[in-house]
Amino acid sequence: MRNICAQCIGIICAAVCGEMGFFMKIAILYATVGGTTRECAHLLARELDKHDVTVANMDDCADILEYDIVVLGFPVRMGKAHKKARKYLKDNQDKLARVNAGYFMCCGFVDCFDEYREKIIPGSLGERAIDISCFGGSLEPSRFRGLDKMIVKAVRAEILGGGENGENRDDMSLPTIMDENIAQFADKLKRINENAAW
């Protein structure tokens, strides 16, 4: 009997919290090459476990207007967003302007992020964004194929081996996923909900 009551209370609390604005419907949409952006999308979803979160490839989302918050994540390579992300931003700019939206990028060169942000996210969307963040990146060759794999190996060799003349590159290190940036991004999304609830 106690187990049934506890389950009922949980269902009632979830329903009441949803009615009072404490429960959000969030879409985290991604494009990926080597899987890093997909991994980051799932890490972000884990930070938002008290909400109804859908994680999907950008190609698989029906209507973003059904969500309280929409997050787009994509890799940046050689200063350009993933092709699917560029198309998605262009095709859905009007819809994105009507929802609470945030954006994250995965890139190996975090020090270039400010430049990427201004170049990739259109001005009006960037101004309205909940947040635009860099979640880091990965240069793990096993995640890539073909030419991408060769490029990743060359960049790794440059970073780890030390430039053209073999000198050490103490100023560079391999990129990693930045868990602290993911947590900070999630906190900003949660604050949108808190502001709406009160």
mmCIF file of N, CA and C in Angstrom, residues 74-172:
data_model
loop_
_atom_site.group_PDB
_atom_site.id
_atom_site.type_symbol
_atom_site.label_atom_id
_atom_site.label_comp_id
_atom_site.label_asym_id
_atom_site.label_seq_id
_atom_site.Cartn_x
_atom_site.Cartn_y
_atom_site.Cartn_z
ATOM 1 N N PHE A 74 26.218 21.802 -32.443
ATOM 2 C CA PHE A 74 26.852 21.391 -33.689
ATOM 3 C C PHE A 74 28.358 21.601 -33.606
ATOM 4 N N PRO A 75 29.101 20.842 -34.416
ATOM 5 C CA PRO A 75 30.547 21.034 -34.444
ATOM 6 C C PRO A 75 30.929 22.201 -35.347
ATOM 7 N N VAL A 76 32.077 22.794 -35.037
ATOM 8 C CA VAL A 76 32.660 23.830 -35.877
ATOM 9 C C VAL A 76 34.012 23.306 -36.323
ATOM 10 N N ARG A 77 34.198 23.313 -37.630
ATOM 11 C CA ARG A 77 35.467 22.836 -38.183
ATOM 12 C C ARG A 77 35.971 23.855 -39.188
ATOM 13 N N MET A 78 37.213 24.230 -39.036
ATOM 14 C CA MET A 78 37.839 25.226 -39.910
ATOM 15 C C MET A 78 36.985 26.492 -39.981
ATOM 16 N N GLY A 79 36.409 26.870 -38.840
ATOM 17 C CA GLY A 79 35.657 28.108 -38.742
ATOM 18 C C GLY A 79 34.234 28.060 -39.250
ATOM 19 N N LYS A 80 33.771 26.906 -39.677
ATOM 20 C CA LYS A 80 32.410 26.783 -40.212
ATOM 21 C C LYS A 80 31.602 25.795 -39.389
ATOM 22 N N ALA A 81 30.312 26.118 -39.234
ATOM 23 C CA ALA A 81 29.392 25.189 -38.577
ATOM 24 C C ALA A 81 29.130 24.010 -39.515
ATOM 25 N N HIS A 82 28.760 22.898 -38.938
ATOM 26 C CA HIS A 82 28.365 21.715 -39.697
ATOM 27 C C HIS A 82 27.316 22.114 -40.737
ATOM 28 N N LYS A 83 27.381 21.513 -41.909
ATOM 29 C CA LYS A 83 26.475 21.837 -43.019
ATOM 30 C C LYS A 83 24.996 21.749 -42.614
ATOM 31 N N LYS A 84 24.638 20.694 -41.882
ATOM 32 C CA LYS A 84 23.242 20.544 -41.431
ATOM 33 C C LYS A 84 22.827 21.691 -40.507
ATOM 34 N N ALA A 85 23.750 22.129 -39.661
ATOM 35 C CA ALA A 85 23.446 23.223 -38.734
ATOM 36 C C ALA A 85 23.240 24.524 -39.496
ATOM 37 N N ARG A 86 24.092 24.793 -40.473
ATOM 38 C CA ARG A 86 23.924 26.013 -41.267
ATOM 39 C C ARG A 86 22.568 26.024 -41.957
ATOM 40 N N LYS A 87 22.195 24.892 -42.527
ATOM 41 C CA LYS A 87 20.898 24.786 -43.211
ATOM 42 C C LYS A 87 19.754 24.931 -42.204
ATOM 43 N N TYR A 88 19.885 24.283 -41.053
ATOM 44 C CA TYR A 88 18.828 24.338 -40.038
ATOM 45 C C TYR A 88 18.633 25.775 -39.538
ATOM 46 N N LEU A 89 19.720 26.460 -39.265
ATOM 47 C CA LEU A 89 19.632 27.852 -38.806
ATOM 48 C C LEU A 89 18.952 28.730 -39.853
ATOM 49 N N LYS A 90 19.306 28.528 -41.108
ATOM 50 C CA LYS A 90 18.720 29.320 -42.187
ATOM 51 C C LYS A 90 17.232 29.003 -42.355
ATOM 52 N N ASP A 91 16.896 27.717 -42.415
ATOM 53 C CA ASP A 91 15.511 27.295 -42.669
ATOM 54 C C ASP A 91 14.568 27.578 -41.502
ATOM 55 N N ASN A 92 15.096 27.643 -40.282
ATOM 56 C CA ASN A 92 14.248 27.781 -39.089
ATOM 57 C C ASN A 92 14.469 29.079 -38.327
ATOM 58 N N GLN A 93 15.068 30.066 -38.962
ATOM 59 C CA GLN A 93 15.381 31.312 -38.263
ATOM 60 C C GLN A 93 14.127 31.953 -37.671
ATOM 61 N N ASP A 94 13.022 31.969 -38.401
ATOM 62 C CA ASP A 94 11.784 32.573 -37.893
ATOM 63 C C ASP A 94 11.260 31.829 -36.674
ATOM 64 N N LYS A 95 11.277 30.502 -36.723
ATOM 65 C CA LYS A 95 10.799 29.704 -35.582
ATOM 66 C C LYS A 95 11.719 29.879 -34.382
ATOM 67 N N LEU A 96 13.023 29.864 -34.624
ATOM 68 C CA LEU A 96 13.981 30.021 -33.528
ATOM 69 C C LEU A 96 13.835 31.379 -32.848
ATOM 70 N N ALA A 97 13.399 32.374 -33.601
ATOM 71 C CA ALA A 97 13.195 33.703 -33.023
ATOM 72 C C ALA A 97 11.959 33.749 -32.129
ATOM 73 N N ARG A 98 11.087 32.744 -32.239
ATOM 74 C CA ARG A 98 9.845 32.726 -31.453
ATOM 75 C C ARG A 98 9.911 31.820 -30.226
ATOM 76 N N VAL A 99 11.037 31.126 -30.020
ATOM 77 C CA VAL A 99 11.164 30.233 -28.861
ATOM 78 C C VAL A 99 12.367 30.664 -28.026
ATOM 79 N N ASN A 100 12.420 30.179 -26.795
ATOM 80 C CA ASN A 100 13.623 30.328 -25.974
ATOM 81 C C ASN A 100 14.647 29.375 -26.565
ATOM 82 N N ALA A 101 15.747 29.912 -27.065
ATOM 83 C CA ALA A 101 16.736 29.066 -27.733
ATOM 84 C C ALA A 101 18.129 29.308 -27.168
ATOM 85 N N GLY A 102 18.905 28.249 -27.165
ATOM 86 C CA GLY A 102 20.305 28.307 -26.782
ATOM 87 C C GLY A 102 21.109 27.508 -27.788
ATOM 88 N N TYR A 103 22.401 27.775 -27.852
ATOM 89 C CA TYR A 103 23.249 27.144 -28.850
ATOM 90 C C TYR A 103 24.563 26.717 -28.202
ATOM 91 N N PHE A 104 25.036 25.525 -28.581
ATOM 92 C CA PHE A 104 26.376 25.142 -28.160
ATOM 93 C C PHE A 104 27.144 24.605 -29.353
ATOM 94 N N MET A 105 28.439 24.849 -29.310
ATOM 95 C CA MET A 105 29.325 24.406 -30.374
ATOM 96 C C MET A 105 30.399 23.516 -29.783
ATOM 97 N N CYS A 106 30.797 22.539 -30.544
ATOM 98 C CA CYS A 106 31.934 21.703 -30.180
ATOM 99 C C CYS A 106 33.049 22.034 -31.166
ATOM 100 N N CYS A 107 34.194 22.410 -30.622
ATOM 101 C CA CYS A 107 35.313 22.743 -31.488
ATOM 102 C C CYS A 107 36.622 22.456 -30.763
ATOM 103 N N GLY A 108 37.624 22.160 -31.542
ATOM 104 C CA GLY A 108 38.923 21.829 -30.980
ATOM 105 C C GLY A 108 39.723 23.034 -30.545
ATOM 106 N N PHE A 109 39.404 24.196 -31.106
ATOM 107 C CA PHE A 109 40.167 25.399 -30.799
ATOM 108 C C PHE A 109 39.273 26.386 -30.065
ATOM 109 N N VAL A 110 39.183 26.198 -28.769
ATOM 110 C CA VAL A 110 38.290 26.976 -27.914
ATOM 111 C C VAL A 110 38.632 28.456 -27.940
ATOM 112 N N ASP A 111 39.900 28.778 -28.129
ATOM 113 C CA ASP A 111 40.297 30.181 -28.138
ATOM 114 C C ASP A 111 39.712 30.947 -29.327
ATOM 115 N N CYS A 112 39.182 30.254 -30.320
ATOM 116 C CA CYS A 112 38.546 30.890 -31.486
ATOM 117 C C CYS A 112 37.029 30.987 -31.330
ATOM 118 N N PHE A 113 36.510 30.534 -30.194
ATOM 119 C CA PHE A 113 35.063 30.438 -30.032
ATOM 120 C C PHE A 113 34.324 31.762 -30.217
ATOM 121 N N ASP A 114 34.828 32.855 -29.661
ATOM 122 C CA ASP A 114 34.137 34.152 -29.789
ATOM 123 C C ASP A 114 33.971 34.536 -31.257
ATOM 124 N N GLU A 115 34.998 34.304 -32.029
ATOM 125 C CA GLU A 115 34.936 34.577 -33.463
ATOM 126 C C GLU A 115 33.879 33.689 -34.134
ATOM 127 N N TYR A 116 33.868 32.414 -33.790
ATOM 128 C CA TYR A 116 32.890 31.480 -34.370
ATOM 129 C C TYR A 116 31.465 31.903 -34.017
ATOM 130 N N ARG A 117 31.257 32.242 -32.758
ATOM 131 C CA ARG A 117 29.915 32.594 -32.280
ATOM 132 C C ARG A 117 29.341 33.753 -33.093
ATOM 133 N N GLU A 118 30.115 34.794 -33.253
ATOM 134 C CA GLU A 118 29.630 35.969 -33.983
ATOM 135 C C GLU A 118 29.419 35.676 -35.454
ATOM 136 N N LYS A 119 30.229 34.810 -36.016
ATOM 137 C CA LYS A 119 30.151 34.502 -37.439
ATOM 138 C C LYS A 119 29.016 33.524 -37.768
ATOM 139 N N ILE A 120 28.713 32.605 -36.857
ATOM 140 C CA ILE A 120 27.794 31.504 -37.167
ATOM 141 C C ILE A 120 26.349 31.773 -36.757
ATOM 142 N N ILE A 121 26.140 32.343 -35.576
ATOM 143 C CA ILE A 121 24.767 32.580 -35.099
ATOM 144 C C ILE A 121 24.321 33.951 -35.605
ATOM 145 N N PRO A 122 23.240 33.985 -36.423
ATOM 146 C CA PRO A 122 22.774 35.279 -36.948
ATOM 147 C C PRO A 122 22.493 36.272 -35.820
ATOM 148 N N GLY A 123 22.758 37.543 -36.067
ATOM 149 C CA GLY A 123 22.662 38.599 -35.062
ATOM 150 C C GLY A 123 21.422 38.564 -34.196
ATOM 151 N N SER A 124 20.234 38.514 -34.808
ATOM 152 C CA SER A 124 18.998 38.552 -34.025
ATOM 153 C C SER A 124 18.860 37.318 -33.136
ATOM 154 N N LEU A 125 19.275 36.157 -33.640
ATOM 155 C CA LEU A 125 19.193 34.937 -32.822
ATOM 156 C C LEU A 125 20.223 34.984 -31.696
ATOM 157 N N GLY A 126 21.388 35.502 -31.991
ATOM 158 C CA GLY A 126 22.424 35.617 -30.974
ATOM 159 C C GLY A 126 22.032 36.563 -29.852
ATOM 160 N N GLU A 127 21.365 37.648 -30.215
ATOM 161 C CA GLU A 127 20.932 38.623 -29.211
ATOM 162 C C GLU A 127 19.853 38.050 -28.292
ATOM 163 N N ARG A 128 18.982 37.204 -28.832
ATOM 164 C CA ARG A 128 17.871 36.635 -28.064
ATOM 165 C C ARG A 128 18.254 35.346 -27.326
ATOM 166 N N ALA A 129 19.410 34.788 -27.633
ATOM 167 C CA ALA A 129 19.784 33.466 -27.117
ATOM 168 C C ALA A 129 19.881 33.444 -25.593
ATOM 169 N N ILE A 130 19.410 32.351 -25.013
ATOM 170 C CA ILE A 130 19.591 32.109 -23.581
ATOM 171 C C ILE A 130 21.081 32.066 -23.290
ATOM 172 N N ASP A 131 21.799 31.347 -24.137
ATOM 173 C CA ASP A 131 23.252 31.245 -24.006
ATOM 174 C C ASP A 131 23.807 30.702 -25.310
ATOM 175 N N ILE A 132 25.048 31.038 -25.590
ATOM 176 C CA ILE A 132 25.810 30.456 -26.695
ATOM 177 C C ILE A 132 27.132 30.043 -26.073
ATOM 178 N N SER A 133 27.412 28.752 -26.114
ATOM 179 C CA SER A 133 28.562 28.250 -25.365
ATOM 180 C C SER A 133 29.397 27.287 -26.196
ATOM 181 N N CYS A 134 30.624 27.103 -25.770
ATOM 182 C CA CYS A 134 31.512 26.102 -26.356
ATOM 183 C C CYS A 134 31.648 24.954 -25.360
ATOM 184 N N PHE A 135 31.381 23.745 -25.814
ATOM 185 C CA PHE A 135 31.486 22.568 -24.949
ATOM 186 C C PHE A 135 32.803 21.819 -25.170
ATOM 187 N N GLY A 136 33.763 22.439 -25.852
ATOM 188 C CA GLY A 136 35.043 21.785 -26.094
ATOM 189 C C GLY A 136 34.964 20.893 -27.321
ATOM 190 N N GLY A 137 35.807 19.895 -27.354
ATOM 191 C CA GLY A 137 35.835 19.024 -28.520
ATOM 192 C C GLY A 137 36.685 17.804 -28.275
ATOM 193 N N SER A 138 36.896 17.070 -29.354
ATOM 194 C CA SER A 138 37.690 15.849 -29.267
ATOM 195 C C SER A 138 38.462 15.660 -30.561
ATOM 196 N N LEU A 139 39.697 15.271 -30.421
ATOM 197 C CA LEU A 139 40.505 14.916 -31.579
ATOM 198 C C LEU A 139 40.925 13.450 -31.446
ATOM 199 N N GLU A 140 39.943 12.611 -31.232
ATOM 200 C CA GLU A 140 40.179 11.175 -31.111
ATOM 201 C C GLU A 140 39.984 10.551 -32.491
ATOM 202 N N PRO A 141 41.065 10.098 -33.137
ATOM 203 C CA PRO A 141 40.960 9.594 -34.508
ATOM 204 C C PRO A 141 39.948 8.460 -34.691
ATOM 205 N N SER A 142 39.747 7.652 -33.675
ATOM 206 C CA SER A 142 38.822 6.521 -33.809
ATOM 207 C C SER A 142 37.373 6.974 -34.032
ATOM 208 N N ARG A 143 37.069 8.237 -33.763
ATOM 209 C CA ARG A 143 35.717 8.764 -33.969
ATOM 210 C C ARG A 143 35.455 9.151 -35.430
ATOM 211 N N PHE A 144 36.493 9.180 -36.256
ATOM 212 C CA PHE A 144 36.368 9.707 -37.616
ATOM 213 C C PHE A 144 36.735 8.654 -38.654
ATOM 214 N N ARG A 145 36.404 8.985 -39.916
ATOM 215 C CA ARG A 145 36.722 8.099 -41.044
ATOM 216 C C ARG A 145 37.332 8.924 -42.175
ATOM 217 N N GLY A 146 38.019 8.230 -43.064
ATOM 218 C CA GLY A 146 38.517 8.832 -44.299
ATOM 219 C C GLY A 146 39.362 10.069 -44.097
ATOM 220 N N LEU A 147 39.062 11.098 -44.900
ATOM 221 C CA LEU A 147 39.820 12.339 -44.873
ATOM 222 C C LEU A 147 39.743 13.008 -43.505
ATOM 223 N N ASP A 148 38.567 12.948 -42.859
ATOM 224 C CA ASP A 148 38.426 13.521 -41.515
ATOM 225 C C ASP A 148 39.427 12.899 -40.553
ATOM 226 N N LYS A 149 39.589 11.596 -40.646
ATOM 227 C CA LYS A 149 40.519 10.889 -39.759
ATOM 228 C C LYS A 149 41.959 11.345 -40.009
ATOM 229 N N MET A 150 42.313 11.518 -41.283
ATOM 230 C CA MET A 150 43.668 11.967 -41.619
ATOM 231 C C MET A 150 43.924 13.384 -41.071
ATOM 232 N N ILE A 151 42.935 14.256 -41.206
ATOM 233 C CA ILE A 151 43.078 15.630 -40.715
ATOM 234 C C ILE A 151 43.233 15.639 -39.197
ATOM 235 N N VAL A 152 42.411 14.845 -38.513
ATOM 236 C CA VAL A 152 42.481 14.767 -37.051
ATOM 237 C C VAL A 152 43.855 14.263 -36.615
ATOM 238 N N LYS A 153 44.371 13.253 -37.278
ATOM 239 C CA LYS A 153 45.703 12.732 -36.941
ATOM 240 C C LYS A 153 46.779 13.800 -37.146
ATOM 241 N N ALA A 154 46.677 14.567 -38.224
ATOM 242 C CA ALA A 154 47.667 15.616 -38.493
ATOM 243 C C ALA A 154 47.609 16.714 -37.428
ATOM 244 N N VAL A 155 46.410 17.109 -37.047
ATOM 245 C CA VAL A 155 46.267 18.151 -36.022
ATOM 246 C C VAL A 155 46.795 17.634 -34.682
ATOM 247 N N ARG A 156 46.470 16.391 -34.339
ATOM 248 C CA ARG A 156 46.990 15.794 -33.093
ATOM 249 C C ARG A 156 48.515 15.788 -33.102
ATOM 250 N N ALA A 157 49.087 15.392 -34.227
ATOM 251 C CA ALA A 157 50.549 15.330 -34.327
ATOM 252 C C ALA A 157 51.154 16.720 -34.147
ATOM 253 N N GLU A 158 50.509 17.728 -34.713
ATOM 254 C CA GLU A 158 50.988 19.107 -34.565
ATOM 255 C C GLU A 158 50.968 19.525 -33.096
ATOM 256 N N ILE A 159 49.876 19.199 -32.412
ATOM 257 C CA ILE A 159 49.733 19.591 -31.009
ATOM 258 C C ILE A 159 50.687 18.798 -30.116
ATOM 259 N N LEU A 160 50.702 17.502 -30.301
ATOM 260 C CA LEU A 160 51.503 16.645 -29.420
ATOM 261 C C LEU A 160 52.978 16.604 -29.785
ATOM 262 N N GLY A 161 53.281 16.704 -31.082
ATOM 263 C CA GLY A 161 54.656 16.556 -31.533
ATOM 264 C C GLY A 161 55.434 17.839 -31.602
ATOM 265 N N GLY A 162 54.732 18.950 -31.669
ATOM 266 C CA GLY A 162 55.434 20.214 -31.608
ATOM 267 C C GLY A 162 55.789 20.855 -32.922
ATOM 268 N N GLY A 163 54.853 21.154 -33.732
ATOM 269 C CA GLY A 163 55.080 22.028 -34.880
ATOM 270 C C GLY A 163 55.937 21.444 -35.970
ATOM 271 N N GLU A 164 56.231 22.274 -36.954
ATOM 272 C CA GLU A 164 56.965 21.850 -38.139
ATOM 273 C C GLU A 164 58.390 21.428 -37.824
ATOM 274 N N ASN A 165 59.029 22.094 -36.902
ATOM 275 C CA ASN A 165 60.434 21.817 -36.593
ATOM 276 C C ASN A 165 60.608 20.861 -35.424
ATOM 277 N N GLY A 166 59.497 20.314 -34.912
ATOM 278 C CA GLY A 166 59.582 19.358 -33.824
ATOM 279 C C GLY A 166 59.722 19.975 -32.450
ATOM 280 N N GLU A 167 59.652 21.313 -32.367
ATOM 281 C CA GLU A 167 59.769 21.928 -31.044
ATOM 282 C C GLU A 167 58.508 21.651 -30.228
ATOM 283 N N ASN A 168 58.665 21.648 -28.915
ATOM 284 C CA ASN A 168 57.524 21.380 -28.029
ATOM 285 C C ASN A 168 56.505 22.496 -28.125
ATOM 286 N N ARG A 169 55.224 22.122 -28.000
ATOM 287 C CA ARG A 169 54.128 23.087 -28.053
ATOM 288 C C ARG A 169 53.469 23.134 -26.683
ATOM 289 N N ASP A 170 54.134 23.760 -25.727
ATOM 290 C CA ASP A 170 53.600 23.860 -24.369
ATOM 291 C C ASP A 170 52.343 24.720 -24.314
ATOM 292 N N ASP A 171 52.149 25.572 -25.335
ATOM 293 C CA ASP A 171 50.994 26.468 -25.352
ATOM 294 C C ASP A 171 49.728 25.775 -25.854
ATOM 295 N N MET A 172 49.831 24.523 -26.287
ATOM 296 C CA MET A 172 48.674 23.816 -26.836
ATOM 297 C C MET A 172 48.478 22.476 -26.130
#
